[in-house]
CSV table of C-alpha atoms in Angstrom, one decimal:
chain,number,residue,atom,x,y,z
A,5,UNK,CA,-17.0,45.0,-34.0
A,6,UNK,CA,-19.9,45.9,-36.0
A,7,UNK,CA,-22.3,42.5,-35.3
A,8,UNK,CA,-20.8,43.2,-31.0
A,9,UNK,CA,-22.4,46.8,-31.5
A,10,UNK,CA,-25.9,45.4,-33.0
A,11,UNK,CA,-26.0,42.8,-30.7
A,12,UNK,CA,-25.4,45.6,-27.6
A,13,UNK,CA,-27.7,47.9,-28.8
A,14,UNK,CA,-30.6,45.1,-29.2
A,15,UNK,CA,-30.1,43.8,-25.5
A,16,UNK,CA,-30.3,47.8,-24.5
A,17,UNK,CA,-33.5,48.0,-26.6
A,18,UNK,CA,-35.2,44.4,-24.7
A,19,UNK,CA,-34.9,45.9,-21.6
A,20,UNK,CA,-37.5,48.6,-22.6
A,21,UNK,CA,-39.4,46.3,-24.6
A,22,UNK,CA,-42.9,43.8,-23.2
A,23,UNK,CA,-41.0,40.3,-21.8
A,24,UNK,CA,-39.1,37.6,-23.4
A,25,UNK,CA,-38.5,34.2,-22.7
A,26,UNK,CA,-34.6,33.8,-22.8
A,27,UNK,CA,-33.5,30.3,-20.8
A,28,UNK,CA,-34.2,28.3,-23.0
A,29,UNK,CA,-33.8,30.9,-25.6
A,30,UNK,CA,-36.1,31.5,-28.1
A,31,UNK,CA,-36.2,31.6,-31.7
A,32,UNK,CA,-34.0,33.3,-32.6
A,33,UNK,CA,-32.7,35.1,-29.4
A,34,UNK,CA,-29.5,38.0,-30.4
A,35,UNK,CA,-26.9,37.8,-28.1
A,36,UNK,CA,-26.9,36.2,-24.7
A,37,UNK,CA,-24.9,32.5,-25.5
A,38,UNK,CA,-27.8,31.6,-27.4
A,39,UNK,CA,-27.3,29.5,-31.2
A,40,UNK,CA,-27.1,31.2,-34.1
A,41,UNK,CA,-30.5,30.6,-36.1
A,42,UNK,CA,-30.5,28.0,-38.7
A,43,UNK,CA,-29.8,28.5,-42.7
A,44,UNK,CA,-31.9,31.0,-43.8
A,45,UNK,CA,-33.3,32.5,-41.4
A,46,UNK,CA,-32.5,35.6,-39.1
A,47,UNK,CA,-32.0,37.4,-35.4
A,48,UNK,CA,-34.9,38.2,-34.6
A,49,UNK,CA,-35.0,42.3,-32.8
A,50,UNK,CA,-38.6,41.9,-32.0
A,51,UNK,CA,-37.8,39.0,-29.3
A,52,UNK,CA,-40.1,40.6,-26.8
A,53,UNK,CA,-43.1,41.8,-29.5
A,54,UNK,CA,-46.7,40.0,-29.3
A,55,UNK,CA,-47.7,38.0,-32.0
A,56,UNK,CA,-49.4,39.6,-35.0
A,57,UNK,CA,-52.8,38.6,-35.1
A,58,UNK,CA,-52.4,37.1,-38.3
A,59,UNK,CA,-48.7,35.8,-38.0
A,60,UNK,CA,-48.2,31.6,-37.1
A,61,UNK,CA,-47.7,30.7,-33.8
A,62,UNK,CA,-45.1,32.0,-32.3
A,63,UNK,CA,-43.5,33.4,-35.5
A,64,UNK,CA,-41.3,30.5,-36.6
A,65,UNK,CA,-41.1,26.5,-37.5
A,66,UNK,CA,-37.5,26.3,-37.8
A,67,UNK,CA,-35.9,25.2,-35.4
A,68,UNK,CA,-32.1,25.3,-34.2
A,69,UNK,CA,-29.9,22.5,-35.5
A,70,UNK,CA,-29.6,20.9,-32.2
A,71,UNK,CA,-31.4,21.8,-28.6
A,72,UNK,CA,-30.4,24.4,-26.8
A,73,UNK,CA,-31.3,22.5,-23.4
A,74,UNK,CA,-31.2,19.0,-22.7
A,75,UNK,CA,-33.8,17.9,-19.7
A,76,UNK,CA,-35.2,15.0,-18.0
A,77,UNK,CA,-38.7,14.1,-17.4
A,78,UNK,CA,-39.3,15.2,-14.2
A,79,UNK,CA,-36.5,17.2,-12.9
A,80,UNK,CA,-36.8,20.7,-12.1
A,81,UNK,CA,-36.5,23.6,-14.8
A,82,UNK,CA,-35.7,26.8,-14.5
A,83,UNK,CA,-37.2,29.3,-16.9
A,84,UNK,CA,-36.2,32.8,-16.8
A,85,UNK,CA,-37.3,35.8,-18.8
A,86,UNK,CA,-35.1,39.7,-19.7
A,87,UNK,CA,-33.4,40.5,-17.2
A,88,UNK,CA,-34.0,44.1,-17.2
A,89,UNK,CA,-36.7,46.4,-18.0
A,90,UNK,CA,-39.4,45.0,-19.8
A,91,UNK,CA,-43.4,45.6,-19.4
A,92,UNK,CA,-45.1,43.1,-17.3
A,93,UNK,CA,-48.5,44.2,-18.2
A,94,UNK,CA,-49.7,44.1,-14.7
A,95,UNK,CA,-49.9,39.8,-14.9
A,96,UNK,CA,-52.0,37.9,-16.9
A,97,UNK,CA,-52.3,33.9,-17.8
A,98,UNK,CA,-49.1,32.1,-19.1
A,99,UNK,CA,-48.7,28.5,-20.0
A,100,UNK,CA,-45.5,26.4,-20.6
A,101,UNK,CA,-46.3,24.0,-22.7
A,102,UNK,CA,-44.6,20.9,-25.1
A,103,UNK,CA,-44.6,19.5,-28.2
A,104,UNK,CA,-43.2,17.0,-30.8
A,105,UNK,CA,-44.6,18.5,-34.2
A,106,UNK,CA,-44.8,22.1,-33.4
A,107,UNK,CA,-48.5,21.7,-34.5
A,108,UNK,CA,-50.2,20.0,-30.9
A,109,UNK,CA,-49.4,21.8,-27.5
A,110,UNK,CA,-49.8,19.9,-24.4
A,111,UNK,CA,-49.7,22.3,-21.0
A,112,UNK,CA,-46.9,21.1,-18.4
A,113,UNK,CA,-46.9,24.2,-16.0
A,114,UNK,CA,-48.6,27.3,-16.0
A,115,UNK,CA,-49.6,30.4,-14.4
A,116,UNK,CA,-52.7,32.2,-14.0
A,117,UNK,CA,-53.7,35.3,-12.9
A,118,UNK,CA,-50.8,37.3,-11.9
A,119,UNK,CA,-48.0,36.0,-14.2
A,120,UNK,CA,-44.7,38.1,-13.3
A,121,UNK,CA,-45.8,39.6,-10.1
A,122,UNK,CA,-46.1,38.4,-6.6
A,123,UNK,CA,-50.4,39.3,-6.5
A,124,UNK,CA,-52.5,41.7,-7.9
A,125,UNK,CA,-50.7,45.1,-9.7
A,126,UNK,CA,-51.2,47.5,-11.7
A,127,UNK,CA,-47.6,48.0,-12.2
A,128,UNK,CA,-45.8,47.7,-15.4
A,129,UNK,CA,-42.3,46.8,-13.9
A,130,UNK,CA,-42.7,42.8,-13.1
A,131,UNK,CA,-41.5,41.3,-9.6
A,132,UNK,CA,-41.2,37.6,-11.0
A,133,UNK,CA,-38.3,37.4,-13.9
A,134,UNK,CA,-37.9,33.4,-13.6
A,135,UNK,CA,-40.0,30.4,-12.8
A,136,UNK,CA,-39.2,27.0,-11.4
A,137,UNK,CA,-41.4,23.9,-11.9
A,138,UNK,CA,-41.0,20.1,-11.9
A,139,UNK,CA,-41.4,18.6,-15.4
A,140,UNK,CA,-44.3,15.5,-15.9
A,141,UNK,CA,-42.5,12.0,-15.4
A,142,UNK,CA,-44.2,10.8,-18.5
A,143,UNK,CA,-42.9,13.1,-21.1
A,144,UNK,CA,-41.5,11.3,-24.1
A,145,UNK,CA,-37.6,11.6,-24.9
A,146,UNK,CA,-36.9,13.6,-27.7
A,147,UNK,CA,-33.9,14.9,-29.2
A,148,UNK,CA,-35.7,17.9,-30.7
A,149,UNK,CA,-39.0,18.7,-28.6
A,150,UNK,CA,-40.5,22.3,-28.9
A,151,UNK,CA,-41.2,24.2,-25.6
A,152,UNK,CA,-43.6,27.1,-25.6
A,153,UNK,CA,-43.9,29.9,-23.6
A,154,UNK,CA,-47.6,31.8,-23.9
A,155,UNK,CA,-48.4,35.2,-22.7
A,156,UNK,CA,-52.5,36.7,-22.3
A,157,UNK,CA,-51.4,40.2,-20.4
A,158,UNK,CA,-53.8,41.7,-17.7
A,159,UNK,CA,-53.7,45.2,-19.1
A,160,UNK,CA,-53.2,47.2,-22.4
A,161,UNK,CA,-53.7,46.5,-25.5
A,162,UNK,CA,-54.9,43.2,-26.2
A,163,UNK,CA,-52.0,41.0,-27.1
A,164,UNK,CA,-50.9,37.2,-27.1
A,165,UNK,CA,-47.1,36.5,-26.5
A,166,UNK,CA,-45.2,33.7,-27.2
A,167,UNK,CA,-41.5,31.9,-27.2
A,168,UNK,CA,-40.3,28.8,-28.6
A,169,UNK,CA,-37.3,26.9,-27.9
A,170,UNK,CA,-36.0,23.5,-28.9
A,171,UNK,CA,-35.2,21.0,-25.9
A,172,UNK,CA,-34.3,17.0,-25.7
A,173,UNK,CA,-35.8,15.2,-23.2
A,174,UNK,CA,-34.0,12.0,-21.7
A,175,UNK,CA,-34.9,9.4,-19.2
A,176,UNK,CA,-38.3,8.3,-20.0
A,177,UNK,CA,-40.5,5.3,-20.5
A,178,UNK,CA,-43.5,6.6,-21.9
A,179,UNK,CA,-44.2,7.2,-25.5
A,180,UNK,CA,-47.0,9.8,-25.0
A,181,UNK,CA,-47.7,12.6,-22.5
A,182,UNK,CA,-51.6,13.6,-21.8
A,183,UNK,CA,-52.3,17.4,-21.0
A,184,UNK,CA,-54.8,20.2,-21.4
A,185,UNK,CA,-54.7,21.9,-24.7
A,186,UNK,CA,-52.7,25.4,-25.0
A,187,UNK,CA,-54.8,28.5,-24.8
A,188,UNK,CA,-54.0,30.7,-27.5
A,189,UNK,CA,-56.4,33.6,-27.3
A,190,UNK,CA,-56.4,37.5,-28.5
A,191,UNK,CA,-55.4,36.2,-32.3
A,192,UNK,CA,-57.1,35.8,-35.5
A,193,UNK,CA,-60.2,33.3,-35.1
A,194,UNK,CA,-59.9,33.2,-31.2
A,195,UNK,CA,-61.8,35.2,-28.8
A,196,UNK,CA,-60.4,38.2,-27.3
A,197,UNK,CA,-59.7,38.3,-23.1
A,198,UNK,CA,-60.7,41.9,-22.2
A,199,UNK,CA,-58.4,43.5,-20.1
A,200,UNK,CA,-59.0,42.0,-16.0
A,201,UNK,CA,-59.0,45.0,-14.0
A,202,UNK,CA,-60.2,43.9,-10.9
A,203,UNK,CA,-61.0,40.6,-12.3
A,204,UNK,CA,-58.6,38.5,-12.5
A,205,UNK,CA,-60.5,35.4,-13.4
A,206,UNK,CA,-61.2,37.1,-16.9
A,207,UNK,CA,-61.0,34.5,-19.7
A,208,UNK,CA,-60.1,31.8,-17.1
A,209,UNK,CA,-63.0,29.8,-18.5
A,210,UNK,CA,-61.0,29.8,-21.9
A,211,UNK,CA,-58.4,27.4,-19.8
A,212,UNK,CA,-60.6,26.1,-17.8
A,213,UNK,CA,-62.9,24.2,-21.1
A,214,UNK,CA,-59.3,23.5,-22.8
A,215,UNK,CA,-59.5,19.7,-24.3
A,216,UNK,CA,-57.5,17.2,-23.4
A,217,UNK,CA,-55.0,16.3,-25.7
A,218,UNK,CA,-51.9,13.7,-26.6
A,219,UNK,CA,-48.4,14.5,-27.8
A,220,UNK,CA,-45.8,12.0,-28.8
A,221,UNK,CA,-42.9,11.3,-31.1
A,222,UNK,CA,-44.9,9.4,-33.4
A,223,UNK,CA,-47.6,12.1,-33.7
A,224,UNK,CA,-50.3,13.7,-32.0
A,225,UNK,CA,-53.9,13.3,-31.2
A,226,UNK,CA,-57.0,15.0,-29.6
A,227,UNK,CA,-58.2,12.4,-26.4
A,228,UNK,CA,-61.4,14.0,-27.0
A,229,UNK,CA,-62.5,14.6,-23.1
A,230,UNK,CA,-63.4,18.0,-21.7
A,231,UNK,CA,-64.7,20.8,-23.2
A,232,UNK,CA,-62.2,22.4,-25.5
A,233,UNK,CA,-64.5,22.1,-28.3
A,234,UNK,CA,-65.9,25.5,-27.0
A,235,UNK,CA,-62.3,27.1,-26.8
A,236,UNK,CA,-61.3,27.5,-29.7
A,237,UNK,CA,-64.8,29.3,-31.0
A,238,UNK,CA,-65.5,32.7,-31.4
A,239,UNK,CA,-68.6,34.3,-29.9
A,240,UNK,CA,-70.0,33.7,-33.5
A,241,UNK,CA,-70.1,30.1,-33.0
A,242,UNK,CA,-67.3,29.0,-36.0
A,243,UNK,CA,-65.0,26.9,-35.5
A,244,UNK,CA,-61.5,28.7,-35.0
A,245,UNK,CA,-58.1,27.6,-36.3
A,246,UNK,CA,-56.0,24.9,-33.8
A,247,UNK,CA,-52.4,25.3,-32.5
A,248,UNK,CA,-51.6,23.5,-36.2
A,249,UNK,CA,-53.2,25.9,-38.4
A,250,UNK,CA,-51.4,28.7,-37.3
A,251,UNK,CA,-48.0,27.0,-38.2
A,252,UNK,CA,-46.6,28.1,-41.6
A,253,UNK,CA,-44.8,26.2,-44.2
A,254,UNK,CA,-41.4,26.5,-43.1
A,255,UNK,CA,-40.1,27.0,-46.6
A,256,UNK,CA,-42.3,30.6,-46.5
A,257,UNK,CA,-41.1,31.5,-42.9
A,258,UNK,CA,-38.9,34.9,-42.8
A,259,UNK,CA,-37.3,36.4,-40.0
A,260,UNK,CA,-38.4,40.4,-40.3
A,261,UNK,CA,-34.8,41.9,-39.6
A,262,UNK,CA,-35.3,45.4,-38.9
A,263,UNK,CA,-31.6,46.6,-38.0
A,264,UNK,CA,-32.7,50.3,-37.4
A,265,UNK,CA,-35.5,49.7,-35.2
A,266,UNK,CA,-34.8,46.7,-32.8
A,267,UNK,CA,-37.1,45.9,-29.9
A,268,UNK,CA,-35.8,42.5,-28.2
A,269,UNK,CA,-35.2,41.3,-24.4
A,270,UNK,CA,-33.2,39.2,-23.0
A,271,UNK,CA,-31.5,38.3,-19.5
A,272,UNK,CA,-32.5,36.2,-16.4
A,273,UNK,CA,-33.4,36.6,-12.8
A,274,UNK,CA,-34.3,33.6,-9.8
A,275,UNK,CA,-37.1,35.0,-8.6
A,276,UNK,CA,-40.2,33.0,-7.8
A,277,UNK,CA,-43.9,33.5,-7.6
A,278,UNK,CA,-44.9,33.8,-4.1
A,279,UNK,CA,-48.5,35.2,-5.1
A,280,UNK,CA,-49.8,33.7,-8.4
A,281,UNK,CA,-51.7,30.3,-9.2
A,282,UNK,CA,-48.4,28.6,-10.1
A,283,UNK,CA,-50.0,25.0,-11.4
């Protein structure tokens, strides 16, 4: 009755909270028919928090014991986010993106511009709770790949958002996918996107110069075409961290379980994007 009550109060607490990615669910989603998280590790009540500037990507390298979701290249996939409440941030750039050592991100669908809304806003309520896109032909089957929600927000404070989720992926032929490298941006060693107002091309050009990358099974590799080299550099010219250098020995990976302060989200909605750059 006790765990019932957490897990109630956490789901009231997510729908106050920024947005979550909760089909597939994320590490480690309270609540809402996801899995419980693997040995040693714990619920996490900040679902719907940014990423500390200094924290690994996406917070966590354990996965679940098994997928949550099993998907074939090229169908359809639904992604939905909380259901209710939530801070939308008035849009923003988000990626989807895959990978097979939870190090190298290839991009398979994103976003741009007005991510959760229908055009431009300056609302913090979102209109879009759920998006729908065709998955590449040529992704490699997997009985563990890692799918990644990412999250640059419009307006506010400065922020990078992220969910993972562990998939298998059936039906394929190919032993490698080819994609543009993830954006991660608004973290240690990355640049910061200002807030757009008007502009909602700001940091674009931090997508737009993203390398080209592989991701496989059997391990993963730069191509070396385009001009990512550029973007993942500071202003100051160094060389910032990758995707892979943000990931934390497992072994030293902690769930911070706050039971008297929990700030989560979960839920779903159908809605589509009828105004954003939906690639």
């Amino acid at each position: 009755m006790l765990a019932r009550s957490i897990v109630i109060a956490t789901l009231g607490a997510l729908a106050s909270a920024h947005m979550a990615m909760v089909k597939p669910c994320s590490y480690y989603t309270p609540g809402n028919n996801c899995p419980d998280p693997p040995a040693g590790q714990s619920v996490d009540y900040s679902l719907t928090s940014p990423l500390a500037r200094d924290a690994p990507f996406c917070k966590y390298t354990v996965p679940y014991d098994k997928p949550v979701e099993t998907w074939t290249a090229g169908q359809t996939v639904d992604i939905e986010f909380n259901k209710d409440g939530g801070a939308g941030h008035g849009g923003g750039h988000c990626q989807f993106s895959i990978s097979y050592d939870g190090k190298n991100f290839a991009v398979v669908h994103e976003v741009l511009r007005h991510c959760f809304y229908n055009g431009p806003s300056t609302s913090n309520t979102p209109d879009v709770r759920s998006y729908s896109f065709a998955l590449p032909e040529d992704l490699p089957n997997s009985d563990n790949a890692i799918f990644a929600w990412t999250w640059v927000n419009k307006q506010g404070e400065r922020e990078f958002y992220c969910g993972t989720s562990n998939v298998a992926i059936t039906g394929s032929s190919s032993s490698s996918y080819t994609g543009k490298e993830m954006t991660i941006a608004n973290h240690d060693g990355y640049e910061t996107i200002p807030e757009f107002g008007d502009d909602y091309d700001t940091g674009l050009d931090l997508y737009e110069k993203a390398k080209t990358i592989t991701v496989s099974p059997g391990g993963s590799a730069g191509s070396g075409s385009g001009s990512g080299d550029d973007q993942s550099k500071e202003e100051s010219g160094t060389q910032a961290p990758s995707a892979s250098d943000l990931v934390a020995d497992s072994a030293s990976v902690t769930s911070a379980v706050a039971e008297d302060s929990p700030d989560s989200g979960e839920g779903a909605s159908d809605n589509t994007d009828a105004g954003a750059e939906d690639t």
